[in-house]
Each structure stands twice: as C-alpha cells, then as structure tokens.
Amino acid sequence: MIRHHHFMLSTVGVAMLATAAMAQTSAPTPPSSAPAAPAATQSSASSSAHTNLAGQGKWRTSKLIGVDVYGPDDKKVGDITEVIVDKSGKVEMVTIGVGGFLGIGSKDVAVPFDQVTWSDQPIAPPAPAPAPSGSAGGTGGGMASPPAAAAPRAPAMYPDHGKITLTKDQLKAAPSVTYSGT
C-alpha cells in the first residue's frame, strides 16, 4: 500500500510539474502573440509583395526567349534564343537566332546584353501613305492604329522587343555561337 501511495504521489508530482512547465511556456505566449500576430501579418504581406515581382522592373529570363529583336531600321533581325549568364548570375549576353526559315538554316549570334535596347512598347508601324482621295484609306488606317496603341498592358515581366545597332546582314556575317558539350 505504501508503494502504491508513493507511486500515485510521484504521478501527481510529475503531472503538476508538466502543468507548471506548460503554464510557463504558455504564459508568456499570450502577451507576445498579440504583437506577433500583426508582425506575422506584416511579414506575410511584405513577403507576398516580394514574391509578386510583376511591375517591379524584374524580367523572367524564360520569357526573354522568343522576344523579337529589331535592327537600326526597325526591321526584325531575329529573336532571342538564349540568355547567357556568368557564374555569379549576371546576364552577359543574349543569342539571337538569325536567318533560315522556320529554324532551318538559322544560326545563333551572341550580342552583349548591354548593347540591346529593350522596350515595353511595340514598334510603331510605319505611317500609311496618304491615299489620293484621303477619305477611305486614311480613315481606315487611322481607326485601326490608335486602339492598338492605346490598349493598356499589364506588366508582362518581359520586354516587347529589343533593338540593336546591327543589321540582319551584319548578324548573318557574324560568327555563330557554339555551345561546347552540346
């Protein structure tokens, strides 16, 4: 009987210690949880602001691939086929696919990234030649152009196009990029 009583007393003692330990860990929690809740809300709001990169001047490199590149005469010379970075992650150059038809006979030419002028706005189509009558041709061209130019565009996280100072013929004459190991 004494052993049974001693065992019960030990069990009650352990239960009281556990309750006291829980009370100590949970007692400071309510005062700190009240300020922590707004802090958590702020950090989640700021982290969601950091995770939504649209409109923050950031581009997705995967979306750069395929962007049209124009020469000095506003004529398309090719499109981006690769984005080349150095070991630190800095973009050094882009390759532009030039020539060929449907990818056959084309080659990639490397252009330093800082030599490409990027634009979020589409290249303006050349102004139509004035029609002799000035009524039907001028009105139709004027109606189609402004709505397309005035359409608001959400941040796309990639530019509309790039522009370089090299012509298509100069790019065709430039050496091809080779990728060792591929």
Coordinates of N, CA and C in Angstrom, one line a residue:
M1 N 0.8 -1.2 0.0 CA 0.0 0.0 0.0 C 0.9 1.2 0.0
I2 N 2.0 1.2 0.7 CA 2.8 2.4 0.7 C 3.4 2.6 -0.6
R3 N 3.8 1.5 -1.3 CA 4.4 1.7 -2.6 C 3.3 2.2 -3.6
H4 N 2.1 1.8 -3.5 CA 1.1 2.3 -4.3 C 0.8 3.8 -4.1
H5 N 0.8 4.1 -2.8 CA 0.7 5.5 -2.4 C 1.8 6.4 -2.9
H6 N 3.1 5.8 -2.8 CA 4.2 6.5 -3.3 C 4.2 6.7 -4.8
F7 N 3.7 5.7 -5.5 CA 3.6 5.7 -7.0 C 2.6 6.8 -7.4
M8 N 1.5 6.9 -6.7 CA 0.4 7.9 -7.0 C 1.0 9.3 -6.7
L9 N 1.7 9.4 -5.7 CA 2.2 10.7 -5.3 C 3.2 11.1 -6.4
S10 N 4.1 10.2 -6.9 CA 5.0 10.5 -7.9 C 4.3 10.9 -9.2
T11 N 3.2 10.2 -9.6 CA 2.5 10.5 -10.8 C 1.8 11.9 -10.7
V12 N 1.3 12.2 -9.5 CA 0.7 13.5 -9.3 C 1.7 14.6 -9.4
G13 N 2.9 14.3 -8.8 CA 4.0 15.3 -8.8 C 4.5 15.5 -10.3
V14 N 4.6 14.5 -11.1 CA 5.0 14.6 -12.5 C 3.9 15.4 -13.2
A15 N 2.7 15.1 -13.0 CA 1.6 15.8 -13.7 C 1.6 17.3 -13.3
M16 N 1.9 17.6 -12.0 CA 2.0 19.0 -11.6 C 3.2 19.7 -12.2
L17 N 4.3 19.0 -12.3 CA 5.5 19.6 -13.0 C 5.2 19.9 -14.4
A18 N 4.6 19.0 -15.1 CA 4.2 19.1 -16.5 C 3.3 20.3 -16.7
T19 N 2.3 20.4 -15.8 CA 1.3 21.5 -15.9 C 2.1 22.9 -15.7
A20 N 3.0 22.9 -14.7 CA 3.7 24.1 -14.4 C 4.6 24.5 -15.6
A21 N 5.2 23.5 -16.2 CA 6.1 23.7 -17.3 C 5.3 24.3 -18.5
M22 N 4.1 23.7 -18.7 CA 3.2 24.2 -19.8 C 2.7 25.6 -19.5
A23 N 2.4 25.8 -18.2 CA 2.0 27.2 -17.8 C 3.1 28.2 -18.1
Q24 N 4.3 27.8 -17.8 CA 5.4 28.8 -18.0 C 5.6 29.0 -19.5
T25 N 5.6 28.0 -20.3 CA 5.8 28.2 -21.7 C 4.6 28.9 -22.4
S26 N 3.4 28.6 -21.8 CA 2.2 29.3 -22.5 C 1.9 30.6 -21.9
A27 N 2.4 30.9 -20.7 CA 2.1 32.2 -20.0 C 2.7 33.3 -20.8
P28 N 4.0 33.3 -21.2 CA 4.5 34.4 -22.0 C 3.9 34.5 -23.4
T29 N 3.4 33.4 -23.9 CA 2.9 33.4 -25.3 C 1.8 34.4 -25.5
P30 N 0.7 34.5 -24.7 CA -0.3 35.4 -25.0 C 0.1 36.9 -25.1
P31 N 1.0 37.4 -24.2 CA 1.4 38.8 -24.5 C 2.2 39.0 -25.7
S32 N 3.1 38.0 -26.0 CA 4.0 38.1 -27.2 C 3.2 37.8 -28.5
S33 N 2.1 37.0 -28.3 CA 1.4 36.6 -29.5 C 0.5 37.7 -30.0
A34 N 0.1 38.6 -29.2 CA -0.7 39.8 -29.6 C 0.1 40.6 -30.6
P35 N 1.4 41.0 -30.2 CA 2.2 41.8 -31.1 C 2.7 41.0 -32.3
A36 N 2.9 39.6 -32.0 CA 3.4 38.8 -33.1 C 2.4 38.6 -34.2
A37 N 1.1 38.6 -33.9 CA 0.1 38.5 -34.9 C 0.2 39.6 -36.0
P38 N 0.2 40.8 -35.6 CA 0.4 41.9 -36.6 C 1.7 41.8 -37.3
A39 N 2.7 41.4 -36.6 CA 4.0 41.3 -37.2 C 4.0 40.2 -38.3
A40 N 3.3 39.1 -37.9 CA 3.2 38.0 -38.9 C 2.4 38.4 -40.1
T41 N 1.4 39.2 -39.9 CA 0.6 39.8 -41.0 C 1.4 40.7 -41.8
Q42 N 2.2 41.5 -41.2 CA 3.1 42.4 -42.0 C 4.1 41.6 -42.7
S43 N 4.7 40.6 -42.1 CA 5.7 39.9 -42.8 C 5.1 39.1 -44.0
S44 N 3.9 38.5 -43.8 CA 3.3 37.8 -44.9 C 2.9 38.7 -46.0
A45 N 2.5 39.9 -45.6 CA 2.1 40.9 -46.6 C 3.3 41.4 -47.4
S46 N 4.4 41.6 -46.6 CA 5.7 42.0 -47.3 C 6.3 40.9 -48.1
S47 N 6.2 39.7 -47.6 CA 6.7 38.6 -48.4 C 5.9 38.3 -49.6
S48 N 4.6 38.5 -49.6 CA 3.8 38.4 -50.8 C 4.1 39.5 -51.8
A49 N 4.4 40.7 -51.2 CA 4.8 41.8 -52.1 C 6.1 41.4 -52.8
H50 N 7.0 40.8 -52.0 CA 8.3 40.4 -52.6 C 8.2 39.2 -53.6
T51 N 7.2 38.4 -53.4 CA 7.0 37.2 -54.3 C 6.3 37.6 -55.5
N52 N 5.5 38.6 -55.5 CA 4.8 39.1 -56.7 C 5.7 40.1 -57.4
L53 N 6.5 39.7 -58.4 CA 7.5 40.5 -59.0 C 7.0 41.3 -60.2
A54 N 5.8 41.1 -60.6 CA 5.2 41.8 -61.7 C 5.2 43.3 -61.4
G55 N 5.6 44.1 -62.3 CA 5.6 45.5 -62.1 C 6.7 46.1 -61.3
Q56 N 7.7 45.2 -60.9 CA 8.8 45.7 -60.1 C 10.1 45.8 -60.9
G57 N 10.0 45.9 -62.2 CA 11.2 46.0 -63.1 C 12.0 44.8 -63.2
K58 N 11.4 43.6 -62.9 CA 12.1 42.4 -63.0 C 11.6 41.6 -64.2
W59 N 12.5 40.9 -64.8 CA 12.1 40.1 -66.0 C 12.4 38.6 -65.8
R60 N 11.6 37.8 -66.3 CA 11.8 36.3 -66.3 C 12.6 36.0 -67.5
T61 N 13.8 35.4 -67.3 CA 14.7 35.1 -68.5 C 14.0 34.1 -69.4
S62 N 13.2 33.2 -68.9 CA 12.5 32.2 -69.7 C 11.6 32.9 -70.7
K63 N 11.1 34.1 -70.3 CA 10.2 34.9 -71.2 C 10.9 35.7 -72.2
L64 N 12.2 36.0 -71.9 CA 13.0 36.7 -72.9 C 13.2 35.9 -74.2
I65 N 13.3 34.6 -74.0 CA 13.5 33.7 -75.2 C 12.3 33.8 -76.1
G66 N 12.5 34.2 -77.3 CA 11.5 34.4 -78.3 C 11.1 35.8 -78.6
V67 N 11.7 36.7 -77.7 CA 11.4 38.2 -77.9 C 12.0 38.6 -79.2
D68 N 11.3 39.4 -80.0 CA 11.8 39.9 -81.3 C 12.9 40.9 -81.1
V69 N 13.9 40.9 -82.0 CA 14.9 41.9 -82.0 C 14.9 42.6 -83.3
Y70 N 15.0 43.9 -83.2 CA 15.0 44.8 -84.4 C 16.3 45.4 -84.6
G71 N 16.6 45.7 -85.9 CA 17.9 46.5 -86.2 C 17.6 47.9 -86.2
P72 N 18.6 48.7 -86.7 CA 18.5 50.2 -86.7 C 17.4 50.7 -87.6
D73 N 17.0 49.9 -88.5 CA 16.0 50.4 -89.5 C 14.6 49.9 -89.0
D74 N 14.4 49.5 -87.8 CA 13.2 49.0 -87.2 C 12.7 47.7 -88.0
K75 N 13.5 47.0 -88.6 CA 13.2 45.7 -89.3 C 13.6 44.6 -88.4
K76 N 12.8 43.6 -88.3 CA 13.2 42.4 -87.4 C 14.4 41.8 -88.0
V77 N 15.4 41.5 -87.1 CA 16.6 40.8 -87.5 C 16.7 39.4 -86.9
G78 N 15.8 39.1 -85.9 CA 15.8 37.7 -85.4 C 15.1 37.8 -84.0
D79 N 15.3 36.7 -83.3 CA 14.7 36.7 -81.9 C 15.6 36.0 -80.9
I80 N 15.4 36.3 -79.7 CA 16.3 35.8 -78.6 C 16.1 34.3 -78.5
T81 N 17.3 33.6 -78.6 CA 17.2 32.1 -78.4 C 17.8 31.6 -77.1
E82 N 18.7 32.4 -76.5 CA 19.3 32.1 -75.2 C 19.6 33.3 -74.4
V83 N 19.7 33.1 -73.1 CA 20.2 34.2 -72.2 C 21.4 33.6 -71.5
I84 N 22.6 34.2 -71.7 CA 23.8 33.6 -71.1 C 24.2 34.4 -69.9
V85 N 24.4 33.7 -68.8 CA 24.8 34.4 -67.5 C 26.2 33.9 -67.1
D86 N 26.9 34.7 -66.3 CA 28.2 34.3 -65.8 C 28.0 33.5 -64.5
K87 N 29.0 33.1 -63.9 CA 28.9 32.2 -62.7 C 28.2 32.9 -61.5
S88 N 28.3 34.2 -61.5 CA 27.6 35.0 -60.4 C 26.1 35.2 -60.7
G89 N 25.7 34.9 -61.9 CA 24.3 35.1 -62.2 C 24.0 36.3 -63.0
K90 N 25.0 37.1 -63.3 CA 24.8 38.3 -64.1 C 24.7 38.0 -65.6
V91 N 23.6 38.6 -66.2 CA 23.4 38.3 -67.6 C 24.5 39.0 -68.4
E92 N 25.2 38.2 -69.2 CA 26.3 38.8 -70.0 C 25.9 39.1 -71.4
M93 N 25.1 38.1 -72.0 CA 24.8 38.3 -73.4 C 23.5 37.5 -73.7
V94 N 23.0 37.8 -74.9 CA 21.8 37.1 -75.4 C 22.3 36.5 -76.7
T95 N 21.7 35.4 -77.1 CA 21.9 35.0 -78.5 C 20.7 35.3 -79.3
I96 N 20.9 35.6 -80.5 CA 19.8 36.0 -81.5 C 19.9 35.0 -82.6
G97 N 18.7 34.4 -82.8 CA 18.6 33.4 -84.0 C 18.4 34.3 -85.2
V98 N 19.3 34.1 -86.2 CA 19.3 34.9 -87.4 C 19.2 33.9 -88.6
G99 N 18.5 34.4 -89.6 CA 18.4 33.7 -90.9 C 17.6 32.5 -90.9
G100 N 17.6 31.7 -92.0 CA 16.9 30.5 -92.0 C 15.4 30.7 -92.2
F101 N 14.7 29.6 -92.3 CA 13.3 29.6 -92.5 C 12.7 28.6 -91.6
L102 N 11.9 28.9 -90.7 CA 11.3 28.0 -89.7 C 12.3 27.3 -88.9
G103 N 13.4 28.0 -88.6 CA 14.5 27.4 -87.8 C 15.5 26.6 -88.6
I104 N 15.2 26.3 -89.9 CA 16.2 25.6 -90.7 C 17.2 26.6 -91.3
G105 N 18.4 26.3 -91.2 CA 19.5 27.2 -91.7 C 19.7 28.4 -90.9
S106 N 19.2 28.5 -89.7 CA 19.4 29.7 -88.9 C 20.6 29.4 -88.0
K107 N 21.2 30.5 -87.5 CA 22.3 30.4 -86.6 C 22.1 31.3 -85.4
D108 N 22.8 31.1 -84.3 CA 22.7 32.0 -83.2 C 24.0 32.8 -83.2
V109 N 23.7 34.1 -82.9 CA 24.8 35.1 -82.8 C 24.7 35.7 -81.5
A110 N 25.9 35.8 -80.8 CA 25.9 36.4 -79.4 C 26.0 37.9 -79.5
V111 N 25.2 38.6 -78.7 CA 25.3 40.0 -78.6 C 25.3 40.4 -77.1
P112 N 26.3 41.2 -76.7 CA 26.3 41.6 -75.3 C 25.0 42.2 -74.8
F113 N 24.5 41.8 -73.6 CA 23.2 42.2 -73.1 C 23.1 43.7 -73.1
D114 N 24.2 44.4 -72.7 CA 24.1 45.9 -72.6 C 24.1 46.6 -73.9
Q115 N 24.2 45.9 -75.0 CA 24.1 46.5 -76.3 C 22.7 46.4 -76.9
V116 N 21.8 45.8 -76.2 CA 20.4 45.7 -76.6 C 19.6 46.7 -75.9
T117 N 18.8 47.5 -76.6 CA 18.0 48.5 -76.0 C 16.6 47.8 -75.9
W118 N 16.1 47.7 -74.7 CA 14.8 47.0 -74.5 C 13.7 47.9 -74.4
S119 N 12.5 47.5 -74.9 CA 11.3 48.4 -74.9 C 10.1 47.6 -74.5
D120 N 9.3 48.2 -73.7 CA 8.0 47.6 -73.3 C 6.9 47.9 -74.3
Q121 N 7.2 48.9 -75.2 CA 6.2 49.4 -76.1 C 6.5 48.8 -77.5
P122 N 5.4 48.3 -78.2 CA 5.7 47.8 -79.6 C 6.2 48.8 -80.5
I123 N 6.9 48.3 -81.5 CA 7.4 49.2 -82.6 C 6.2 49.8 -83.3
A124 N 6.2 51.1 -83.5 CA 5.1 51.7 -84.2 C 5.2 51.3 -85.6
P125 N 4.0 50.9 -86.2 CA 4.0 50.5 -87.6 C 4.3 51.8 -88.4
P126 N 4.9 51.6 -89.6 CA 5.1 52.8 -90.4 C 3.8 53.5 -90.8
A127 N 3.8 54.8 -90.8 CA 2.6 55.5 -91.2 C 2.2 55.2 -92.6
P128 N 0.9 54.9 -92.8 CA 0.5 54.6 -94.1 C 0.6 55.8 -95.1
A129 N 0.9 55.5 -96.3 CA 1.0 56.5 -97.3 C -0.4 57.2 -97.5
P130 N -0.4 58.5 -97.6 CA -1.8 59.1 -97.7 C -2.4 58.6 -99.0
A131 N -3.7 58.3 -98.9 CA -4.5 57.9 -100.0 C -4.8 59.1 -100.9
P132 N -4.8 58.9 -102.2 CA -5.1 60.0 -103.1 C -6.4 60.7 -102.7
S133 N -7.5 59.9 -102.4 CA -8.7 60.6 -102.0 C -8.7 61.1 -100.6
G134 N -7.9 60.5 -99.7 CA -7.8 61.0 -98.4 C -8.9 60.6 -97.5
S135 N -10.0 60.0 -98.0 CA -11.1 59.7 -97.1 C -11.1 58.3 -96.6
A136 N -11.3 57.3 -97.5 CA -11.5 55.9 -97.1 C -10.2 55.3 -96.6
G137 N -9.1 55.5 -97.3 CA -7.8 54.9 -96.9 C -7.3 55.5 -95.6
G138 N -7.3 56.8 -95.5 CA -6.8 57.5 -94.3 C -7.6 57.2 -93.1
T139 N -8.9 57.1 -93.2 CA -9.8 56.9 -92.1 C -9.6 55.5 -91.5
G140 N -9.5 54.5 -92.4 CA -9.4 53.1 -92.0 C -8.1 52.9 -91.3
G141 N -7.0 53.4 -91.8 CA -5.7 53.3 -91.2 C -5.7 54.0 -89.8
G142 N -6.3 55.1 -89.7 CA -6.3 55.9 -88.5 C -7.1 55.2 -87.5
M143 N -8.2 54.5 -87.8 CA -9.0 53.8 -86.9 C -8.4 52.6 -86.3
A144 N -7.6 51.9 -87.1 CA -7.0 50.6 -86.6 C -5.8 50.9 -85.7
S145 N -5.1 52.0 -86.0 CA -3.8 52.2 -85.2 C -4.0 52.7 -83.8
P146 N -4.8 53.7 -83.5 CA -4.9 54.2 -82.1 C -5.4 53.2 -81.1
P147 N -6.5 52.4 -81.4 CA -6.9 51.4 -80.3 C -5.8 50.5 -80.0
A148 N -5.0 50.0 -80.9 CA -4.0 49.0 -80.6 C -2.9 49.7 -79.7
A149 N -2.6 51.0 -80.1 CA -1.5 51.7 -79.3 C -2.1 52.1 -78.0
A150 N -3.3 52.4 -77.8 CA -3.9 52.9 -76.6 C -4.3 51.8 -75.6
A151 N -4.2 50.5 -76.0 CA -4.6 49.4 -75.2 C -3.7 49.3 -74.0
P152 N -4.2 49.4 -72.7 CA -3.3 49.3 -71.6 C -2.8 47.9 -71.5
R153 N -1.6 47.8 -71.0 CA -0.9 46.5 -70.9 C -0.5 46.2 -69.5
A154 N -0.8 45.0 -69.0 CA -0.4 44.7 -67.6 C 1.1 44.4 -67.7
P155 N 1.8 44.5 -66.5 CA 3.2 44.1 -66.5 C 3.4 42.7 -67.0
A156 N 4.2 42.5 -68.0 CA 4.4 41.2 -68.6 C 5.6 40.5 -68.1
M157 N 6.5 41.1 -67.4 CA 7.7 40.6 -66.8 C 8.7 40.2 -68.0
Y158 N 8.5 40.8 -69.1 CA 9.5 40.6 -70.2 C 9.2 41.8 -71.2
P159 N 10.2 42.2 -71.9 CA 10.0 43.4 -72.8 C 9.2 43.0 -74.1
D160 N 8.7 44.0 -74.8 CA 8.0 43.7 -76.0 C 9.0 43.3 -77.1
H161 N 10.2 44.0 -77.1 CA 11.2 43.8 -78.1 C 12.5 44.4 -77.7
G162 N 13.5 44.0 -78.4 CA 14.9 44.5 -78.2 C 15.3 45.2 -79.5
K163 N 16.2 46.1 -79.4 CA 16.7 46.8 -80.6 C 18.2 46.8 -80.5
I164 N 18.9 46.6 -81.6 CA 20.4 46.6 -81.7 C 20.8 47.5 -82.8
T165 N 22.1 47.8 -82.8 CA 22.6 48.6 -83.9 C 23.1 47.8 -85.1
L166 N 23.0 46.5 -85.0 CA 23.5 45.7 -86.2 C 22.3 45.4 -87.1
T167 N 22.6 45.3 -88.4 CA 21.6 44.9 -89.3 C 21.5 43.4 -89.5
K168 N 20.5 42.9 -90.2 CA 20.4 41.5 -90.4 C 21.6 40.9 -91.1
D169 N 22.1 41.7 -92.1 CA 23.2 41.3 -92.9 C 24.5 41.2 -92.0
Q170 N 24.6 42.2 -91.1 CA 25.8 42.1 -90.3 C 25.7 40.9 -89.3
L171 N 24.5 40.6 -88.8 CA 24.4 39.4 -88.0 C 24.7 38.2 -88.7
K172 N 24.2 38.1 -90.0 CA 24.4 36.9 -90.8 C 25.9 36.7 -91.0
A173 N 26.7 37.8 -91.1 CA 28.1 37.7 -91.4 C 28.9 37.4 -90.1
A174 N 28.3 37.6 -88.9 CA 28.9 37.4 -87.6 C 29.1 35.9 -87.4
P175 N 30.1 35.6 -86.5 CA 30.3 34.2 -86.2 C 29.2 33.6 -85.4
S176 N 28.9 32.3 -85.7 CA 27.9 31.6 -84.9 C 28.4 31.3 -83.5
V177 N 27.4 31.2 -82.6 CA 27.7 30.8 -81.2 C 27.8 29.2 -81.2
T178 N 28.8 28.7 -80.5 CA 28.8 27.2 -80.3 C 28.7 27.0 -78.9
Y179 N 28.0 25.9 -78.5 CA 27.8 25.6 -77.1 C 28.6 24.3 -76.9
S180 N 29.8 24.4 -76.2 CA 30.6 23.2 -76.0 C 29.8 22.2 -75.2
G181 N 30.0 20.9 -75.5 CA 29.3 19.9 -74.7 C 27.9 19.6 -75.2
T182 N 27.4 20.3 -76.2 CA 26.1 20.0 -76.7 C 26.1 19.7 -78.1

